XYZ file of C-alpha atoms in Angstrom:
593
model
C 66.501 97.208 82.974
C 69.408 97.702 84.955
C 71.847 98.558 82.106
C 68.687 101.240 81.170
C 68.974 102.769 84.441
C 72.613 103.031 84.714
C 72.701 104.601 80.872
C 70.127 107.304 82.223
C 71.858 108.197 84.858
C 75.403 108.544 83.268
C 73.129 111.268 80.774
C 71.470 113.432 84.211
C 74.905 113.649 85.231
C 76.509 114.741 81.994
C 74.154 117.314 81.730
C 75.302 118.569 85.487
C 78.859 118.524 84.028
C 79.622 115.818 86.639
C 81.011 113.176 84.677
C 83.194 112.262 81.732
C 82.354 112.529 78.104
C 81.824 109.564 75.947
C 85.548 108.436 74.363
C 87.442 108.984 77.765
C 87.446 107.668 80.953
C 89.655 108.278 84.557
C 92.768 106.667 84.805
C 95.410 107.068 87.686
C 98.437 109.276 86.530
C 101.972 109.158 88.367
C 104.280 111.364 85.953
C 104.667 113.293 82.450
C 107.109 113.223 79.457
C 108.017 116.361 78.584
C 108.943 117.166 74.474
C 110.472 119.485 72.798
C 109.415 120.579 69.420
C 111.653 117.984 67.865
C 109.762 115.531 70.018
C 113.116 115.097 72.368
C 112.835 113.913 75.824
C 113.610 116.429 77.993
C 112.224 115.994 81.221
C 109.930 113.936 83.272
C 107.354 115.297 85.587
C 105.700 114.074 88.692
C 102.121 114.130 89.031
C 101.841 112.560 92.608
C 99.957 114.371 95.072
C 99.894 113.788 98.865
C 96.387 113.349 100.146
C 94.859 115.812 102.951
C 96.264 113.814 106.038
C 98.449 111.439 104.229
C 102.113 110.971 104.315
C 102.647 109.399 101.235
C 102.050 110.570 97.787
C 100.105 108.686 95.178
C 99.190 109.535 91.737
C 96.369 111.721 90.650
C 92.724 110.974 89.058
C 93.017 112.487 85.423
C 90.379 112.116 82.573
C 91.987 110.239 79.888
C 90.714 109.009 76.315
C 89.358 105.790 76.975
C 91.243 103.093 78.262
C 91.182 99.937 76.820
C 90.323 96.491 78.523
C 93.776 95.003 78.889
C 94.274 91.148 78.381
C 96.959 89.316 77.720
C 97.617 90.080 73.927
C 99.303 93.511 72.988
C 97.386 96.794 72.713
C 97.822 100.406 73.433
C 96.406 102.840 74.895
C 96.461 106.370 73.642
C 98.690 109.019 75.019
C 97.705 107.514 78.768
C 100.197 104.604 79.444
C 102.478 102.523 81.423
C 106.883 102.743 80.487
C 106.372 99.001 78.335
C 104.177 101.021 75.588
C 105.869 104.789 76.074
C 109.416 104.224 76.253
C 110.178 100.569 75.826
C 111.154 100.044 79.563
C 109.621 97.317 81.764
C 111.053 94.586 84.229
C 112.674 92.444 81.363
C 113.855 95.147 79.073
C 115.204 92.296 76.819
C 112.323 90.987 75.688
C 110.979 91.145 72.065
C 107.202 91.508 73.640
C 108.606 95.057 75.347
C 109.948 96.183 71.207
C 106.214 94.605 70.373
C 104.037 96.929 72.733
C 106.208 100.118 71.599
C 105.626 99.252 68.286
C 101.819 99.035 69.089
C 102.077 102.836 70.595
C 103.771 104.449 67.875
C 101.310 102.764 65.013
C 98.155 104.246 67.454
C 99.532 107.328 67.843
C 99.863 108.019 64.092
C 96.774 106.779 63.002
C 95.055 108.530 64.828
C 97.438 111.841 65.030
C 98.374 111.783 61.178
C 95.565 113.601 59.999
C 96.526 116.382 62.123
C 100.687 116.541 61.485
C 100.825 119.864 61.180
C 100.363 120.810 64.426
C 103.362 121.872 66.234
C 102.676 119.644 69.647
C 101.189 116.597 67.646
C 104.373 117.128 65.127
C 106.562 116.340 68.401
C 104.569 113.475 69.932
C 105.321 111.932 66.161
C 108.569 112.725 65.926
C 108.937 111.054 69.663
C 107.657 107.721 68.804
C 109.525 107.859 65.028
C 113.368 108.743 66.895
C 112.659 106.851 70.455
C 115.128 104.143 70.315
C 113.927 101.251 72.920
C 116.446 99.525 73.042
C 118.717 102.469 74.793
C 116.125 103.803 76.963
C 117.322 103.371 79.959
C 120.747 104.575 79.383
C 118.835 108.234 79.146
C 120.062 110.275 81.559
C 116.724 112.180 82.032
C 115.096 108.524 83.108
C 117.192 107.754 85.580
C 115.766 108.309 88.778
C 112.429 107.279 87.988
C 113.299 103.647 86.215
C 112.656 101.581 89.512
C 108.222 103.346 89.901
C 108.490 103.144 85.690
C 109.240 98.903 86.361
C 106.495 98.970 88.592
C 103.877 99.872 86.053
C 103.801 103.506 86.880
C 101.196 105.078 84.648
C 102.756 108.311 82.232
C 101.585 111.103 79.774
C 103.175 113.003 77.426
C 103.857 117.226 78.000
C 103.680 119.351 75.133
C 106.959 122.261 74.772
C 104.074 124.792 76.573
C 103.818 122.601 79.211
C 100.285 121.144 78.409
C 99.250 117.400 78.822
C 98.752 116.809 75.250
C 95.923 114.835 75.283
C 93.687 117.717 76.694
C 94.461 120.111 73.574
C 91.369 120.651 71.913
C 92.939 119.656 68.311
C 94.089 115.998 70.098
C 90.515 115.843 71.713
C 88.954 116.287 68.003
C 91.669 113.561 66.569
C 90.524 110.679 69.424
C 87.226 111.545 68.522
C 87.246 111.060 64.922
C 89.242 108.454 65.525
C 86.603 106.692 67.467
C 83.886 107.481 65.116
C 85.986 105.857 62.807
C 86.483 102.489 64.704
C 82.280 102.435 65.066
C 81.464 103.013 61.675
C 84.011 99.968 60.660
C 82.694 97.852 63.723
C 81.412 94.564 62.116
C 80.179 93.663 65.452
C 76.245 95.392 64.766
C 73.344 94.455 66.296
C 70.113 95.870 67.482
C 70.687 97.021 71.035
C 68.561 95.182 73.980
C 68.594 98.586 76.175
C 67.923 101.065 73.322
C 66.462 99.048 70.208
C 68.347 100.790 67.517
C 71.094 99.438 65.086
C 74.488 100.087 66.602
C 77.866 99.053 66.895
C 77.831 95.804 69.562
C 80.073 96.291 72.376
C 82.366 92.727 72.190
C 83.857 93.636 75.733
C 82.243 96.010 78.121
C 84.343 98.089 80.447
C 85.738 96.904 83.721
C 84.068 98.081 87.085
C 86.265 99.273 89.557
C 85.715 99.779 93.349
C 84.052 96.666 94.438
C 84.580 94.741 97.464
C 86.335 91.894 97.243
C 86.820 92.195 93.193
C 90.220 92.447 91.449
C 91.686 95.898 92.274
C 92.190 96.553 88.170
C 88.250 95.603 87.565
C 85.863 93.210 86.852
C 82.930 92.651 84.244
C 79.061 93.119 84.780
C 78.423 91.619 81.521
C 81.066 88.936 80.078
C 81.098 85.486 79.182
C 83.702 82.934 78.830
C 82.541 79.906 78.762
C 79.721 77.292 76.301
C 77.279 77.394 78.987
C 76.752 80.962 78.823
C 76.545 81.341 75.231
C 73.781 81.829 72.962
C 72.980 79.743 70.254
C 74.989 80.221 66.966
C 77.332 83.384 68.595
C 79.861 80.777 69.532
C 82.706 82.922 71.673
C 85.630 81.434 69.308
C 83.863 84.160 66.740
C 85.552 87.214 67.307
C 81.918 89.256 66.952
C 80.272 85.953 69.568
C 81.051 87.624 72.979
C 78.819 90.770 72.484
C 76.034 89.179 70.413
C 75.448 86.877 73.533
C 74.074 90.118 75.261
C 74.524 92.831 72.403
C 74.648 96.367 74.087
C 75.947 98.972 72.321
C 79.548 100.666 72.513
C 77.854 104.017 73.664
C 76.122 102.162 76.279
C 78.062 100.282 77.730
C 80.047 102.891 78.280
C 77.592 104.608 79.901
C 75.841 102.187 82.334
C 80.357 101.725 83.043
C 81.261 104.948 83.461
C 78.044 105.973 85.742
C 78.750 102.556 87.809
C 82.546 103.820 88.380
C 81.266 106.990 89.034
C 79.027 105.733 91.832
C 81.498 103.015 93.254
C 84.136 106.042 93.387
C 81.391 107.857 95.605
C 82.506 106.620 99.193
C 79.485 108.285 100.754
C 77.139 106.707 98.855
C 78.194 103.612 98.430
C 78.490 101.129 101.177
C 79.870 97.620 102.053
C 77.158 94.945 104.019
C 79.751 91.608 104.450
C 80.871 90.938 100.990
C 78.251 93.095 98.981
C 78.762 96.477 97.668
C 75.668 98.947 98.103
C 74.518 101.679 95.405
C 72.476 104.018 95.491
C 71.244 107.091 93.730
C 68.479 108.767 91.985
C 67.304 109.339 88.976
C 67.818 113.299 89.073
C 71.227 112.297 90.033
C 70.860 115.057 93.114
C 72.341 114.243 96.154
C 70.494 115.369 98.768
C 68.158 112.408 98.332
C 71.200 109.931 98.665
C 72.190 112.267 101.743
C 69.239 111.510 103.293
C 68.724 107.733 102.124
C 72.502 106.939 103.278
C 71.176 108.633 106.825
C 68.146 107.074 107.396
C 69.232 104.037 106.280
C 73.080 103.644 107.945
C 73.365 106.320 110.379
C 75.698 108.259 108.298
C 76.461 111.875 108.977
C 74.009 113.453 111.075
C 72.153 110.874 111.930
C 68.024 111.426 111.548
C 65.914 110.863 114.086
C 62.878 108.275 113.293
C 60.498 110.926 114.061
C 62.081 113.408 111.675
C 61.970 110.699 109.119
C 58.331 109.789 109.966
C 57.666 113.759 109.552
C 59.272 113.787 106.124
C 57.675 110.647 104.801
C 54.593 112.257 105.774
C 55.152 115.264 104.058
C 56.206 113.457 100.802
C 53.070 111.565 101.539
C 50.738 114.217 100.834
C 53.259 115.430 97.442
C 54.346 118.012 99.330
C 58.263 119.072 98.485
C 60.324 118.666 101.768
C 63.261 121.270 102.301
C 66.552 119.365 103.082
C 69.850 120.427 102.754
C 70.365 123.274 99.865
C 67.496 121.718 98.079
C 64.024 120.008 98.000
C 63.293 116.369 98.333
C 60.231 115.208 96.164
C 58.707 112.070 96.748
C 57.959 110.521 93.421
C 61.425 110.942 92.105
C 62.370 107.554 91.472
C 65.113 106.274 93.304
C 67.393 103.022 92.752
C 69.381 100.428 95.882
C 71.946 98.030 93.376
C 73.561 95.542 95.517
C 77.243 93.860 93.683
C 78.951 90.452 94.779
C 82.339 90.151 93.327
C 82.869 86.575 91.762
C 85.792 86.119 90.379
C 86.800 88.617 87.616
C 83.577 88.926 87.098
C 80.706 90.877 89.185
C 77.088 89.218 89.975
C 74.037 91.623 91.020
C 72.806 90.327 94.236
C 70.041 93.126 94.676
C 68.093 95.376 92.657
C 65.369 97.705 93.923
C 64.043 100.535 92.503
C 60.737 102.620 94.011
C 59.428 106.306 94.602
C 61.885 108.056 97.501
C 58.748 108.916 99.492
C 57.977 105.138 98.969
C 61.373 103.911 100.375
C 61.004 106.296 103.495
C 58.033 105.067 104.651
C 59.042 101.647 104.482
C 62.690 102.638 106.133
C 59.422 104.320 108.763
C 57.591 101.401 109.094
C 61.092 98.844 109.387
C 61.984 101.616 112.668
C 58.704 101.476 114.197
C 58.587 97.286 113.845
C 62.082 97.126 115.749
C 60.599 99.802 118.055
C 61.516 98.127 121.663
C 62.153 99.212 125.298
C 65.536 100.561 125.460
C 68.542 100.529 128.230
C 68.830 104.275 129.188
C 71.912 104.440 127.475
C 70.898 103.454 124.001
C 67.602 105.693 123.971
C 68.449 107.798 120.736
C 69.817 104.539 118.936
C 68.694 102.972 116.068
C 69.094 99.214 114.438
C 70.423 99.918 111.504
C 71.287 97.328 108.833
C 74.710 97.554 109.930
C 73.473 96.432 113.324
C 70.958 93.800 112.696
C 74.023 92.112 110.075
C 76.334 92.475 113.335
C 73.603 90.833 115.859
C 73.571 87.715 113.769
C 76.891 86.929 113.078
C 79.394 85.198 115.305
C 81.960 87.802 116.703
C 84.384 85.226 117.813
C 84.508 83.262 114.212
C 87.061 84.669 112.032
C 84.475 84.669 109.055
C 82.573 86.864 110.165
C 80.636 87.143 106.487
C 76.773 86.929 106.744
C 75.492 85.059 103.335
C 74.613 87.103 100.636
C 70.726 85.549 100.307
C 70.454 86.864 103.794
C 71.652 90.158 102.855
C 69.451 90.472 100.313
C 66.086 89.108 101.773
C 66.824 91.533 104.495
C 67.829 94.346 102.337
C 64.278 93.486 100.274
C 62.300 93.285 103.570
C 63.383 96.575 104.682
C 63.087 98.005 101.000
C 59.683 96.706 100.630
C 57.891 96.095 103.892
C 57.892 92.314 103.825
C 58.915 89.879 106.205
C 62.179 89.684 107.235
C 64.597 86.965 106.239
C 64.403 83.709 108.394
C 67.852 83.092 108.122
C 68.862 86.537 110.066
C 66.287 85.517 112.802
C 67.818 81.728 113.060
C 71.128 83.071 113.311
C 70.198 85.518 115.846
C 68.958 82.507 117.926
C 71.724 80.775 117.650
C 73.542 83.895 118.671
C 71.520 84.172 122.274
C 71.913 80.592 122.872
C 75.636 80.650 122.233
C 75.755 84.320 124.402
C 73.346 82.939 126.779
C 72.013 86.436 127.061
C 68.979 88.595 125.208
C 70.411 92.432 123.948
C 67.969 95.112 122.809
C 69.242 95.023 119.583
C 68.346 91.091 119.543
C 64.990 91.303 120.807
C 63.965 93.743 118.511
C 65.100 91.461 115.546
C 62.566 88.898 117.366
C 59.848 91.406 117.846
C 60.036 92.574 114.620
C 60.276 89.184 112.652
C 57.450 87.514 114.380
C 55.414 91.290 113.915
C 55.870 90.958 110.247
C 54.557 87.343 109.970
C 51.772 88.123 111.897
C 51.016 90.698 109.950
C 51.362 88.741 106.898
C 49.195 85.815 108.096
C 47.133 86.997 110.612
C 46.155 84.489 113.736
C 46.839 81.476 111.005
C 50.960 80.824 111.940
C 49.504 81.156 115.725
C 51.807 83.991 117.000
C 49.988 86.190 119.606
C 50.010 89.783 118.624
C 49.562 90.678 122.169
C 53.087 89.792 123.073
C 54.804 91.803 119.989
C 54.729 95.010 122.089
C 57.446 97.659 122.256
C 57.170 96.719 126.438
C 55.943 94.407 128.902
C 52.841 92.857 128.843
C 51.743 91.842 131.728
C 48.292 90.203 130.685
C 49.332 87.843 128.671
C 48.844 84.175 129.089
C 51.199 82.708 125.920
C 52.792 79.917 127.616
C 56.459 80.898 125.919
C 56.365 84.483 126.876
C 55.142 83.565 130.604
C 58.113 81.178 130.874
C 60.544 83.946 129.386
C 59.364 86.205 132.023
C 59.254 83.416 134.312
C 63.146 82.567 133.659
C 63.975 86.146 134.256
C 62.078 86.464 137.750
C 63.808 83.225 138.694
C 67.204 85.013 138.041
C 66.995 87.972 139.504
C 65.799 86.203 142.727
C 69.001 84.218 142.460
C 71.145 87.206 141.997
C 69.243 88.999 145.068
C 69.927 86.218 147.518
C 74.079 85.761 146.078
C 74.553 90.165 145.297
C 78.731 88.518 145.011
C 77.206 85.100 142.677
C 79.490 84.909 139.193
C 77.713 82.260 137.166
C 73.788 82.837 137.526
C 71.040 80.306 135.914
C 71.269 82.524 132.619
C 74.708 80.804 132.628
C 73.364 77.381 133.156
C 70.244 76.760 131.884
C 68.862 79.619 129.712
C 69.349 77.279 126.166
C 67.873 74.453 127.847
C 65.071 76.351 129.536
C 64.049 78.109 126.117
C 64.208 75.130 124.145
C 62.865 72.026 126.713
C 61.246 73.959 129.490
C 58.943 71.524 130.915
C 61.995 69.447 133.599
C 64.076 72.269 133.819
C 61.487 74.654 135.041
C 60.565 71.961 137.348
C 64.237 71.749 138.926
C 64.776 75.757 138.971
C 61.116 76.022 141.222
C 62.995 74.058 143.115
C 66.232 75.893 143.533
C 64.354 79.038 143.785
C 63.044 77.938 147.004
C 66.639 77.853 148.596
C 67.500 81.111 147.327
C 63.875 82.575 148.597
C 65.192 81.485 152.176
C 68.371 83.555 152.088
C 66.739 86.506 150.938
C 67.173 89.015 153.922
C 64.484 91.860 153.064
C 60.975 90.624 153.844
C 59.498 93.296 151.386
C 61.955 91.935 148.826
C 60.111 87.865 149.142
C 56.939 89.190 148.942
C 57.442 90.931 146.385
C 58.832 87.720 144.447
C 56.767 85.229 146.004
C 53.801 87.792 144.636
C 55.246 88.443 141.426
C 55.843 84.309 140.941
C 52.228 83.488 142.021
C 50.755 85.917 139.316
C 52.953 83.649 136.821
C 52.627 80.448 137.781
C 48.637 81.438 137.884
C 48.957 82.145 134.172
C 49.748 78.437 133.251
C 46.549 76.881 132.547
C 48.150 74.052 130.667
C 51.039 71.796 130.630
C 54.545 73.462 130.371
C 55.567 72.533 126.821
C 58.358 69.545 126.672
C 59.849 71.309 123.578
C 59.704 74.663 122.070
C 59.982 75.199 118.508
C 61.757 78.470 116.797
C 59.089 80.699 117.093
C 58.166 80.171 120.762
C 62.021 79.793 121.845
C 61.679 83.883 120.318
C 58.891 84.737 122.082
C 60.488 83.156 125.229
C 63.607 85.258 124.743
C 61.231 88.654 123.951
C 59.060 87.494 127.454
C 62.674 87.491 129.163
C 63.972 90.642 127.918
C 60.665 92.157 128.478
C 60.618 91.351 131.995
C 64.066 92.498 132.830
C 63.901 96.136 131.060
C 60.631 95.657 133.480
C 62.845 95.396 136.480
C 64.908 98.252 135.441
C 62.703 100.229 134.740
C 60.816 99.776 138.753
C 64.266 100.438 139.857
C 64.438 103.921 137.967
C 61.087 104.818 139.471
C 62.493 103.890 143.081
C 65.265 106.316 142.892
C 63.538 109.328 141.292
């Protein structure tokens, strides 16, 4: 399916003229060999191009013919290479493997450039690789300053006389491409396609995808296999034709679902990084507006949308109406596609695959906003909790691995995606997090809210969470024991804090993990405390207005305080604290207007 998507898309951007053809692929290019006409080196050019606010300057993206999938036997590729297969020059220039690999160039290059000899430029690159002596090649004078980058594995072409790269004449282009046809039509590797159906040649290795996080910087596989375990029965990998017919995909598409993946991964605004996974996402059009707004919505990027601009448009899409956005118009059924990639090894592992309508995936980005809905601080009004943010609030900023598991990444990725509940794992760890912080953010209690909203919604009254206390503010009726004693905890501290104004370490400080998670003798010993601190409150309007607000909680109790809370009530105690001090806040704003 995934391999079916990827092969689609590669063909909606080839007919935009957005990608590379079939038979070539991008390579990174640092200098050229010029010929003459009697295929003499006569000059070397450098390709290297400072970036826009750089300093130093790298080599340049150029559209090759295909590169090959280097291991660690000898093979060349064609007319796009390092100095070991061009010239004969490497960090041993000694060594019979270096005479090997230049052997391996110049039988390429005239198998596949022989049936077009008499061209003038394809006469020269000939004549280059039939009169290149190896063995002196880096006594030439016209290599000199460039031997130390050519050690380093400094990738070259060749220049025609006219100063063309030679592999973008059109007679070269139709050579590679016969060429190619060639190497299919001999393929003994055929098999009936699992993406398409059809007959085809059976891709034995599929191309390497670059650009992931945490992956080797050359490229690693989607689809490979190299070991028993992972092999089908009777295509053994010793058999040269066993590795493809494990999972056989065709050459053409597998260099499609490649070459759109590399594409995408190459694509730094659409393509993010959550921990250790590497995000994807596009649509099927292949426009980009829809990414634009996805990558938005979803991460804050660019101009950040507002929820109820993204409520409006989900709305719109709603109805099938076409939304204007950017240069273009946003259409809700077109089907859009979230790939999430975890590097293992040299090999890559899809961790998350969702595809939906984009007016589908907008209202459930709508509806994840709206469940984290929650009283604000007046400075983080516009904000939203992005998955950026809700990754941050459960992971420990003081640990050096920082890395939130990937099955927590990906439950929350599908809860958001899909409207379920969210992981438990993210709301555990953000737990942990407030007893460890010993304080309650907005962007925590909104997790909490938000988690315990979605179960309830899921199971109705049968998990016993009280839907009355899952409200974007206080509520001041309620009479859940947890959320009292949250609110309770919080009224006990700010009495503290208005009898000491100069007091460092509060009962936050002290008690708030112990009060959250036994409440029943440590609410007992802070009453008591909180008597001493009413006394040395100086404001008379001030203790009534505790000893009030107290009463009204403590007449809310009309059982036991709990010896132990479990998970979900030490939430709803932390969402009944924060609650009550936005509360506070938000009396003192009213004060001073």
């Amino acid at each position: 399916m995934i391999l079916k998507v990827l092969s689609d898309y590669y063909d909606a951007l080839a007919d935009q003229g957005r990608i590379i053809p079939v038979g070539w692929s991008v390579a990174r290019v640092s200098f050229g060999l010029c010929l003459d006409e009697d295929g003499n080196l006569v000059n070397v050019y450098s390709l290297k191009r400072t970036p826009e606010g750089g300093k130093k300057e790298l080599p340049i993206d150029m559209m090759v013919p295909e590169q090959i999938k280097k291991t660690s036997g000898i093979a060349s590729n064609f007319l796009c290479e390092n100095s070991v297969y061009l010239l004969g020059i490497g960090k041993d220039s000694k060594g019979d493997r270096i005479r090997q690999c230049f052997d391996a160039a110049r039988i390429l290059h005239h198998t596949v450039l022989d049936p077009y000899s008499d061209d003038s430029d394809i006469s020269a690159v000939l004549k280059f690789f039939d009169n290149w002596d190896p063995a002196n090649a880096q006594d030439n004078e016209v290599l000199t300053d460039y031997l130390d980058e050519f050690k380093k594995g400094a990738v070259l072409v060749l220049i025609a006389p006219d100063g063309q790269r030679i592999h973008e004449k059109e007679i070269v282009k139709k050579a590679w491409s016969e060429y190619r046809n060639r190497l299919s039509e001999g393929n003994k590797s055929r098999g009936r396609c699992l993406v398409t159906g059809e007959k085809a040649p059976i891709a034995r290795l599929h191309p390497s995808i670059k650009g992931i996080v945490g992956a080797q910087s050359s490229g690693a596989s989607l689809v490979s296999f190299n070991a028993s375990a992972f092999e089908s029965y009777g295509h053994e990998q010793a058999d040269e034709t066993g590795q493809g017919m494990n999972s056989p995909v065709s050459e053409l598409i597998a260099f499609k679902y490649a070459t759109a993946l590399n594409y995408m991964t190459a694509d730094k605004e659409h393509t993010k990084r959550l921990s250790e996974m590497t995000l994807i996402f596009w649509a099927e059009d292949a426009g980009t507006e829809s990414q634009d707004l996805f990558g938005s919505a979803m991460f804050g990027d660019g101009d950040e949308i507002s929820i109820e601009r993204l409520n409006e448009i989900a709305e719109k899409l709603r109805k099938g109406e076409a939304v204007p956005y950017e240069r273009s118009l946003l259409k809700g059924d077109l089907k859009f596609y979230v790939l999430g990639i975890m590097p293992n090894a040299a090999r890559l592992a899809v961790s998350f695959y969702e595809e939906n309508r984009f007016g589908d995936m907008l209202e459930k980005l709508v509806l994840h906003y709206n469940d984290l809905d929650l009283i604000k601080p007046v400075f983080a009004q516009e904000q939203k909790n992005t998955i950026w943010h809700l990754l941050y609030e459960a992971s420990n900023k003081k640990s050096k691995d920082k890395k939130i598991p990937a099955p927590i990444i990906s439950s929350l990725l599908y809860a958001v995606l899909s409207g379920t509940p969210y992981p438990e794992g993210l709301y555990e760890n953000v737990l942990l997090r407030i007893r460890a912080e010993h304080d309650v953010n907005w962007r925590k209690a909104a997790i909490i809210k938000a988690y315990l909203l979605r179960l309830y919604r899921r199971d109705g009254c049968t998990n016993n969470i009280p839907e009355e206390v899952l409200r974007v503010e206080l509520n001041k009726e309620s009479d859940y024991v947890p959320y009292v004693l949250g609110r309770e905890f919080a009224v006990l501290e700010r009495i503290q804090q208005t009898a000491n104004p100069d007091i460092n370490t509060t009962i936050r400080d002290r008690y708030f993990t112990s009060a959250s998670t036994t409440p029943a003798p440590i609410f007992a010993m802070l009453i008591k405390l909180t008597q001493h601190h009413m006394k040395k409150i100086n404001k008379d309007r001030d203790r009534r207005y505790f000893d009030i607000l107290l009463t009204e909680l403590e007449n809310r109790f009309h059982e036991p305080i709990p010896a132990r809370l479990n998970l979900q009530d030490q939430g709803i105690f932390y969402l009944g604290y924060y609650h009550q001090k936005q509360d506070f806040f938000k009396k003192k704003e009213k004060e001073n207007e």
